[in-house]
XYZ file of C-alpha atoms in Angstrom:
502
model
C -142.917 24.347 -68.010
C -139.362 22.532 -66.390
C -137.040 23.964 -64.292
C -134.810 26.162 -65.658
C -131.028 24.842 -65.637
C -129.485 26.690 -67.760
C -129.380 30.951 -68.710
C -130.076 32.764 -71.620
C -126.818 32.135 -73.092
C -126.666 28.577 -72.731
C -124.537 28.475 -69.422
C -125.115 25.938 -66.894
C -126.985 28.090 -63.555
C -125.995 26.789 -59.991
C -129.779 27.680 -58.733
C -128.840 26.924 -55.294
C -126.130 29.423 -55.114
C -128.229 31.902 -57.086
C -131.549 32.052 -55.188
C -129.360 31.979 -51.797
C -127.408 34.891 -52.989
C -131.204 36.541 -54.319
C -132.986 36.093 -50.963
C -129.659 37.166 -48.571
C -129.672 40.182 -51.144
C -133.312 40.960 -51.401
C -133.416 40.556 -47.131
C -130.942 43.113 -46.269
C -132.365 45.464 -48.815
C -136.481 45.017 -47.702
C -134.925 45.200 -44.020
C -134.464 48.440 -44.105
C -138.320 49.020 -44.865
C -138.475 49.316 -41.201
C -135.387 49.116 -39.374
C -135.300 53.122 -39.151
C -138.749 52.984 -36.878
C -137.511 52.439 -33.518
C -134.535 54.710 -34.240
C -136.652 57.921 -35.123
C -136.414 59.205 -31.460
C -132.741 58.599 -31.174
C -132.775 60.385 -35.156
C -134.468 63.285 -33.910
C -131.884 63.752 -31.294
C -128.972 63.042 -33.524
C -130.487 65.624 -36.317
C -132.000 68.116 -34.108
C -135.297 67.575 -35.828
C -139.123 67.281 -34.500
C -141.094 64.254 -35.276
C -143.400 65.649 -38.448
C -139.438 66.608 -40.092
C -138.177 62.488 -38.897
C -141.122 60.928 -40.225
C -139.780 61.834 -43.834
C -137.832 59.109 -43.274
C -140.196 56.424 -43.664
C -141.940 58.210 -45.775
C -139.398 58.609 -48.755
C -138.904 54.987 -48.540
C -142.519 54.414 -49.426
C -142.955 56.627 -51.779
C -140.031 56.164 -53.938
C -140.689 52.249 -53.574
C -144.263 52.527 -54.429
C -142.923 54.345 -57.669
C -140.222 52.271 -58.658
C -142.402 49.037 -58.437
C -144.685 49.880 -61.920
C -141.288 50.370 -63.356
C -139.859 47.269 -62.496
C -141.948 45.321 -65.381
C -140.000 47.308 -67.886
C -136.924 47.117 -65.912
C -137.620 42.961 -66.235
C -138.355 42.938 -69.624
C -135.188 45.520 -71.109
C -132.468 45.171 -68.439
C -130.941 41.679 -68.504
C -131.371 39.538 -64.836
C -127.574 39.844 -63.456
C -127.209 43.474 -64.344
C -130.381 44.485 -62.819
C -130.099 42.927 -59.697
C -126.176 43.940 -59.837
C -127.600 47.829 -60.256
C -129.979 46.942 -57.527
C -126.903 46.090 -54.994
C -124.818 49.075 -56.313
C -127.490 51.522 -55.903
C -128.503 49.886 -52.241
C -124.775 50.188 -51.237
C -124.635 53.577 -52.446
C -127.691 54.480 -50.095
C -126.490 52.814 -47.275
C -122.614 54.155 -47.316
C -124.271 57.461 -47.514
C -126.296 57.313 -44.908
C -123.425 55.847 -42.669
C -121.502 58.870 -43.278
C -123.764 61.689 -42.618
C -122.756 64.199 -40.366
C -125.167 64.283 -36.916
C -126.309 68.016 -37.752
C -128.944 69.197 -38.691
C -128.388 70.798 -41.678
C -127.272 67.235 -43.218
C -130.474 65.638 -42.528
C -130.929 65.925 -46.605
C -128.151 63.190 -46.758
C -130.240 60.943 -44.743
C -133.125 61.758 -47.143
C -131.279 60.327 -50.183
C -129.384 57.614 -48.421
C -133.251 56.238 -47.898
C -134.527 57.254 -51.248
C -131.572 55.111 -53.232
C -132.598 52.397 -50.279
C -135.959 52.717 -51.625
C -135.269 52.184 -55.307
C -133.281 49.382 -54.593
C -136.166 47.398 -52.610
C -138.342 48.850 -55.812
C -136.467 46.729 -58.174
C -135.508 43.234 -55.936
C -139.201 42.990 -54.745
C -140.513 41.853 -58.248
C -137.458 40.711 -59.401
C -137.090 38.434 -56.845
C -140.802 37.084 -57.367
C -139.824 36.427 -61.163
C -136.525 35.018 -61.103
C -138.048 32.246 -58.679
C -140.648 31.368 -60.981
C -138.121 31.282 -63.931
C -136.027 29.000 -61.786
C -138.258 26.364 -60.803
C -141.165 24.677 -62.600
C -144.765 25.370 -62.614
C -144.829 22.152 -60.248
C -142.560 23.927 -57.511
C -144.324 27.252 -57.720
C -145.272 27.431 -54.446
C -142.485 26.176 -52.891
C -139.960 28.637 -55.126
C -142.586 31.414 -53.597
C -142.549 30.236 -50.330
C -138.743 30.375 -50.021
C -139.574 34.225 -51.191
C -141.930 34.523 -48.640
C -139.186 34.022 -46.046
C -137.981 37.823 -47.342
C -140.848 39.600 -48.076
C -142.842 38.840 -44.693
C -139.578 38.452 -41.953
C -137.524 41.083 -43.177
C -140.031 44.239 -42.386
C -141.133 42.044 -39.338
C -137.617 41.748 -37.516
C -136.356 45.003 -38.905
C -137.215 46.694 -35.736
C -136.584 43.983 -33.178
C -132.810 44.361 -34.947
C -132.354 48.426 -34.469
C -134.277 47.895 -30.844
C -131.427 45.260 -29.959
C -128.542 47.534 -31.597
C -129.888 50.733 -29.779
C -130.120 48.702 -26.858
C -126.692 48.112 -25.256
C -123.041 48.013 -26.547
C -121.543 44.768 -28.131
C -120.324 43.838 -31.365
C -120.838 41.838 -34.764
C -119.216 40.968 -37.446
C -115.715 42.721 -35.488
C -117.768 45.932 -35.792
C -118.586 47.427 -32.960
C -121.799 48.707 -31.982
C -122.736 51.206 -29.307
C -125.903 52.001 -29.291
C -125.498 54.641 -32.174
C -128.062 54.423 -35.069
C -125.098 54.337 -37.475
C -124.578 50.905 -36.748
C -128.167 49.827 -38.273
C -126.269 50.621 -41.460
C -122.975 49.312 -40.657
C -124.233 45.801 -39.711
C -126.124 45.143 -43.472
C -123.483 46.898 -45.288
C -120.728 44.362 -45.276
C -123.466 41.517 -46.072
C -124.665 43.631 -49.208
C -121.036 43.987 -50.412
C -120.399 40.202 -50.088
C -123.903 39.688 -51.856
C -122.575 41.811 -54.425
C -119.376 40.309 -55.140
C -120.419 37.035 -55.278
C -123.106 37.994 -57.228
C -120.911 38.807 -60.456
C -119.643 35.266 -60.403
C -123.334 33.151 -59.463
C -126.025 35.265 -61.100
C -126.780 34.968 -64.361
C -129.401 36.262 -66.975
C -132.512 33.827 -67.016
C -135.397 36.195 -68.054
C -135.896 37.077 -71.715
C -135.176 40.661 -72.455
C -136.468 42.700 -75.310
C -135.450 46.105 -76.939
C -138.921 47.596 -75.344
C -138.985 51.500 -76.076
C -139.826 53.272 -72.327
C -143.041 55.321 -72.953
C -141.952 58.708 -71.189
C -145.650 59.620 -70.653
C -146.297 56.493 -68.887
C -143.302 56.705 -66.637
C -144.023 60.546 -65.790
C -147.921 59.678 -64.915
C -147.138 56.526 -63.562
C -144.424 58.174 -61.613
C -146.443 61.163 -60.349
C -149.637 59.322 -60.104
C -148.608 56.705 -57.497
C -146.351 59.216 -55.610
C -149.036 61.725 -55.305
C -150.964 58.883 -54.355
C -148.342 57.467 -51.230
C -147.774 61.109 -50.503
C -151.289 61.889 -49.273
C -151.678 58.941 -47.283
C -148.497 59.034 -45.686
C -149.727 62.696 -44.369
C -152.665 61.661 -43.399
C -150.968 60.984 -39.761
C -149.700 64.325 -39.014
C -152.657 66.602 -40.870
C -155.700 64.117 -40.481
C -157.944 63.023 -43.608
C -159.939 66.418 -43.258
C -156.608 68.837 -44.711
C -156.779 69.609 -48.130
C -153.295 70.863 -49.064
C -151.391 67.819 -47.944
C -154.145 64.937 -47.697
C -156.824 65.370 -50.220
C -155.536 67.416 -52.591
C -152.767 64.958 -53.439
C -154.635 62.042 -53.330
C -157.265 63.313 -55.482
C -154.797 64.631 -58.324
C -152.806 61.030 -57.866
C -156.505 59.300 -58.720
C -156.939 61.363 -61.315
C -153.387 60.954 -62.998
C -153.560 57.111 -62.395
C -157.125 56.902 -64.252
C -155.756 58.761 -67.231
C -152.748 56.486 -66.503
C -154.799 53.191 -66.944
C -156.706 54.251 -69.742
C -153.516 54.958 -71.492
C -152.138 51.614 -70.809
C -155.418 50.087 -72.005
C -154.667 51.985 -75.441
C -150.934 51.299 -75.833
C -149.845 48.196 -78.350
C -146.906 47.318 -75.490
C -147.933 48.629 -72.180
C -145.784 50.228 -69.580
C -148.101 48.233 -66.802
C -149.822 45.974 -68.379
C -153.326 46.475 -66.283
C -154.926 44.140 -68.723
C -154.085 41.020 -66.232
C -156.756 42.073 -64.098
C -159.645 41.148 -66.461
C -158.171 37.449 -65.078
C -160.905 36.846 -62.707
C -158.785 34.713 -60.183
C -155.846 37.175 -60.879
C -158.066 40.119 -59.566
C -159.135 38.022 -56.615
C -156.155 36.608 -55.390
C -154.414 40.454 -55.954
C -157.389 41.992 -53.728
C -156.470 39.502 -51.189
C -152.603 39.726 -51.028
C -153.716 43.788 -50.481
C -155.765 42.887 -47.469
C -153.574 40.376 -46.011
C -150.438 43.646 -46.103
C -153.184 45.243 -44.701
C -153.950 43.084 -41.916
C -149.618 42.602 -41.391
C -148.448 46.012 -41.858
C -150.915 47.840 -39.502
C -150.697 45.549 -36.500
C -147.073 45.641 -37.141
C -147.162 49.399 -36.621
C -150.158 49.643 -34.159
C -148.566 46.625 -31.587
C -145.292 48.171 -30.643
C -146.948 51.369 -29.429
C -149.166 50.169 -27.494
C -146.245 47.923 -26.062
C -143.918 51.203 -25.689
C -146.595 53.738 -24.475
C -149.325 52.055 -22.221
C -146.923 48.526 -21.210
C -144.163 50.554 -20.614
C -141.610 48.320 -22.640
C -138.149 49.455 -24.434
C -138.500 49.386 -28.247
C -135.621 46.044 -27.460
C -138.261 44.060 -25.412
C -141.422 45.159 -27.455
C -139.149 43.895 -30.552
C -138.284 40.826 -29.432
C -141.917 40.157 -27.862
C -143.106 39.809 -31.698
C -139.880 38.153 -32.826
C -141.413 34.769 -32.754
C -144.293 35.692 -34.953
C -141.541 37.049 -37.811
C -139.850 33.494 -36.733
C -143.226 31.447 -37.352
C -144.095 33.308 -40.372
C -140.246 32.471 -41.913
C -140.828 28.602 -40.540
C -144.525 28.292 -41.963
C -143.900 29.896 -45.903
C -142.313 26.985 -47.142
C -144.671 24.715 -46.175
C -147.734 26.623 -47.168
C -145.789 26.697 -50.844
C -145.408 23.095 -50.777
C -149.028 22.791 -49.648
C -150.118 25.101 -52.394
C -148.243 22.879 -55.209
C -149.879 19.784 -54.492
C -153.533 21.062 -53.263
C -153.766 24.690 -54.437
C -154.348 27.746 -52.277
C -158.412 27.959 -51.195
C -158.813 25.848 -48.376
C -154.776 27.097 -47.179
C -156.349 30.773 -47.712
C -159.425 30.332 -45.974
C -158.160 28.428 -42.714
C -155.096 30.801 -42.623
C -157.654 34.052 -42.906
C -159.340 32.081 -40.218
C -156.225 32.363 -37.635
C -155.598 35.675 -38.463
C -158.844 37.034 -37.591
C -159.069 34.931 -34.288
C -155.806 36.416 -33.471
C -156.869 39.682 -33.895
C -160.278 40.241 -32.340
C -158.685 39.808 -28.866
C -156.281 42.403 -29.426
C -159.776 44.578 -28.731
C -159.776 43.830 -24.867
C -156.279 44.537 -24.342
C -155.820 46.846 -20.923
C -152.682 48.247 -19.082
C -151.985 44.726 -17.557
C -152.452 42.408 -20.188
C -149.530 39.976 -20.068
C -147.192 40.258 -22.454
C -147.330 36.106 -23.064
C -150.632 36.841 -24.099
C -149.892 39.534 -26.882
C -147.101 37.432 -28.246
C -149.089 34.075 -28.490
C -151.730 35.742 -30.420
C -148.844 38.036 -32.835
C -147.645 34.548 -33.434
C -151.334 32.827 -34.135
C -151.975 36.127 -36.676
C -148.751 35.717 -38.330
C -148.598 31.667 -38.989
C -152.476 32.759 -40.479
C -150.646 35.343 -42.592
C -147.955 32.755 -43.791
C -150.254 30.369 -44.730
C -152.156 33.034 -46.940
C -149.390 35.331 -48.661
C -147.332 33.679 -50.751
C -149.940 30.518 -51.745
C -151.991 33.731 -52.777
C -149.298 34.781 -54.736
C -148.796 31.873 -56.417
C -152.257 31.308 -57.287
C -152.261 34.644 -58.872
C -149.363 33.978 -61.245
C -150.051 30.495 -61.842
C -153.386 31.739 -63.658
C -151.159 34.100 -66.217
C -149.077 32.881 -69.468
C -145.305 33.237 -69.053
C -145.272 36.161 -70.998
C -147.675 37.827 -68.529
C -145.319 36.969 -65.084
C -143.346 40.103 -64.866
C -146.261 42.213 -65.440
C -148.649 40.434 -63.218
C -145.905 40.432 -60.425
C -145.536 44.617 -61.153
C -149.123 44.804 -60.864
C -149.525 42.691 -57.476
C -146.562 44.277 -56.029
C -147.706 47.847 -56.530
C -151.377 47.120 -55.555
C -149.698 46.059 -52.516
C -147.770 48.643 -51.652
C -150.445 51.414 -52.009
C -152.874 49.179 -50.111
C -150.074 49.037 -47.389
C -149.535 52.416 -47.182
C -153.683 53.541 -47.453
C -154.418 50.440 -44.540
C -151.589 52.359 -42.402
C -152.946 55.670 -43.062
C -156.606 54.552 -42.116
C -155.604 52.734 -39.146
C -153.151 55.364 -37.313
C -155.643 58.093 -38.135
C -158.228 56.227 -36.725
C -156.356 55.497 -33.398
C -155.414 59.250 -33.391
C -158.740 60.300 -33.931
C -160.204 58.543 -30.959
C -157.359 59.084 -28.730
C -157.715 62.747 -29.491
C -161.535 62.787 -28.836
C -161.083 61.042 -25.588
C -158.751 63.221 -24.297
C -159.360 65.015 -21.199
C -159.345 68.433 -20.936
C -155.781 70.221 -19.589
C -157.810 71.812 -16.748
C -157.937 68.598 -15.195
C -154.453 68.267 -15.420
C -153.963 70.735 -12.885
C -157.183 69.809 -10.641
C -156.554 66.081 -10.554
C -153.602 64.843 -11.795
C -154.216 61.257 -11.258
C -157.507 60.940 -12.901
C -156.045 63.053 -15.842
C -152.986 60.288 -15.969
C -155.935 57.314 -16.174
C -158.640 59.057 -18.620
C -155.228 59.961 -21.161
C -154.447 55.617 -20.508
C -158.207 54.915 -21.544
C -158.650 57.453 -24.609
C -154.698 55.694 -25.554
C -156.468 52.451 -24.956
C -159.789 53.435 -26.849
C -157.473 54.538 -30.056
C -155.673 50.979 -30.033
C -159.196 49.318 -29.292
C -160.480 50.977 -32.748
C -157.713 50.252 -34.722
C -157.710 46.717 -33.875
C -161.300 46.330 -34.677
C -160.734 47.940 -38.181
C -157.763 45.531 -38.751
C -160.333 43.076 -37.971
C -162.544 44.254 -40.519
C -160.126 44.021 -42.911
C -158.968 40.479 -42.207
C -163.012 39.538 -42.267
C -163.642 41.110 -45.311
C -160.647 39.050 -46.659
C -161.924 35.638 -45.319
C -165.341 36.229 -47.279
C -163.465 37.360 -50.824
C -161.645 33.852 -50.227
C -164.484 31.546 -50.843
C -164.822 33.039 -54.257
C -161.643 31.263 -54.801
C -161.357 28.666 -57.241
C -160.636 25.147 -56.188
C -157.150 23.450 -56.650
C -155.001 24.833 -58.578
C -155.329 26.565 -62.459
C -153.046 26.703 -65.378
C -152.637 29.765 -67.747
C -155.591 28.234 -69.555
C -158.126 27.888 -66.753
C -157.309 23.948 -66.132
C -156.723 22.443 -63.292
C -153.295 21.455 -62.506
């Protein structure tokens, strides 16, 4: 496939401008996935809500995002590219503006929930759209390089989010002429003008590069997709509050969700034009690489969640300093993603992925031996090594998955790949967080010791926390080891859609 130089209407495309706008707009949208994590304690005080309530700002984002990703395949096929991207930016700007003007009162917390849902809708649209557009703008020989640029956004934005919000909340300063006085609203005011600028420029430079057709929306599939993935993600999000044994909030929603998803999958296989074409999973190489992408995200998101907690609770670092300690890892991922894409274009993914997962495994195992006095520079070095490995696996895997599909399957394949990745990240986070909490609970000293010997109680509580972190890191290493083994089953070199080496 030659590089696309004209849009669907025969008009010339400024590919550099279009790709830059796509990446910048997607970056500020995906940034919101993790940016509020550091600000949750501040929001608890501002809205006078408890921990369980404020966590819904994260839960609602994951749920709505996960629901929207399967819908993206239909939207990419039905809605012109430019209109879809502009709509995503408008939705994001509306959500961010709503969050910015929400009064800091308990009775208005629902407005923050709506704002987060709107932001998640935008994220669910742009993540798959960014990949499909990148593949359309660049030829098959540049597929890895194009998705390497996409990796800058998908990998770096969630990693930088906590650092950015920690920096904003830490002290008074200004940015783009705005006064940031350590207020939670500043998290939204920083990205809003960038999003508006991207929207304005996209009206000029963004073009329709994906073919569309008047595909009829299958309401049954939409309802089943929304209910099935929504309940599954809801149940997994409730694990941290209620544990895996809770039937009402965890087991029942996940079980019903899985049953609906099973019916949804059966329905898709019997449709002439599927809402989400799961038949792409019959392609062995697509299925293997998609499974590896899921394991990559579990390895990345899980440790990104646990490590800041360790650094703040055990090491006593501030949110800003814990975020800054992990920033080199995010920058390393950004630097290596395009390089990994270029390597894939020449040599394929297998050797690169095996080497990458080896680095992730080597960088994860030492976390099992962390203590309350482990030097911060040691943690930063290990985390940077892990992120280097993830950068060498994520986009080459995605490129490899898309490379074995026909051009008319790319939008559906991207939706399937992103759906599985989103669900895996949610379930993986639930598994790792529950392991950490269960081990801590099982090793927490008796309250009577707090009165009898406060110093010993404090030390035992610290040891219980460390045991929880150690168990979590060991589990994460297990996921990485499984990925490393599975990577040996990948094809050598590059395969095209006909299964021939390219």
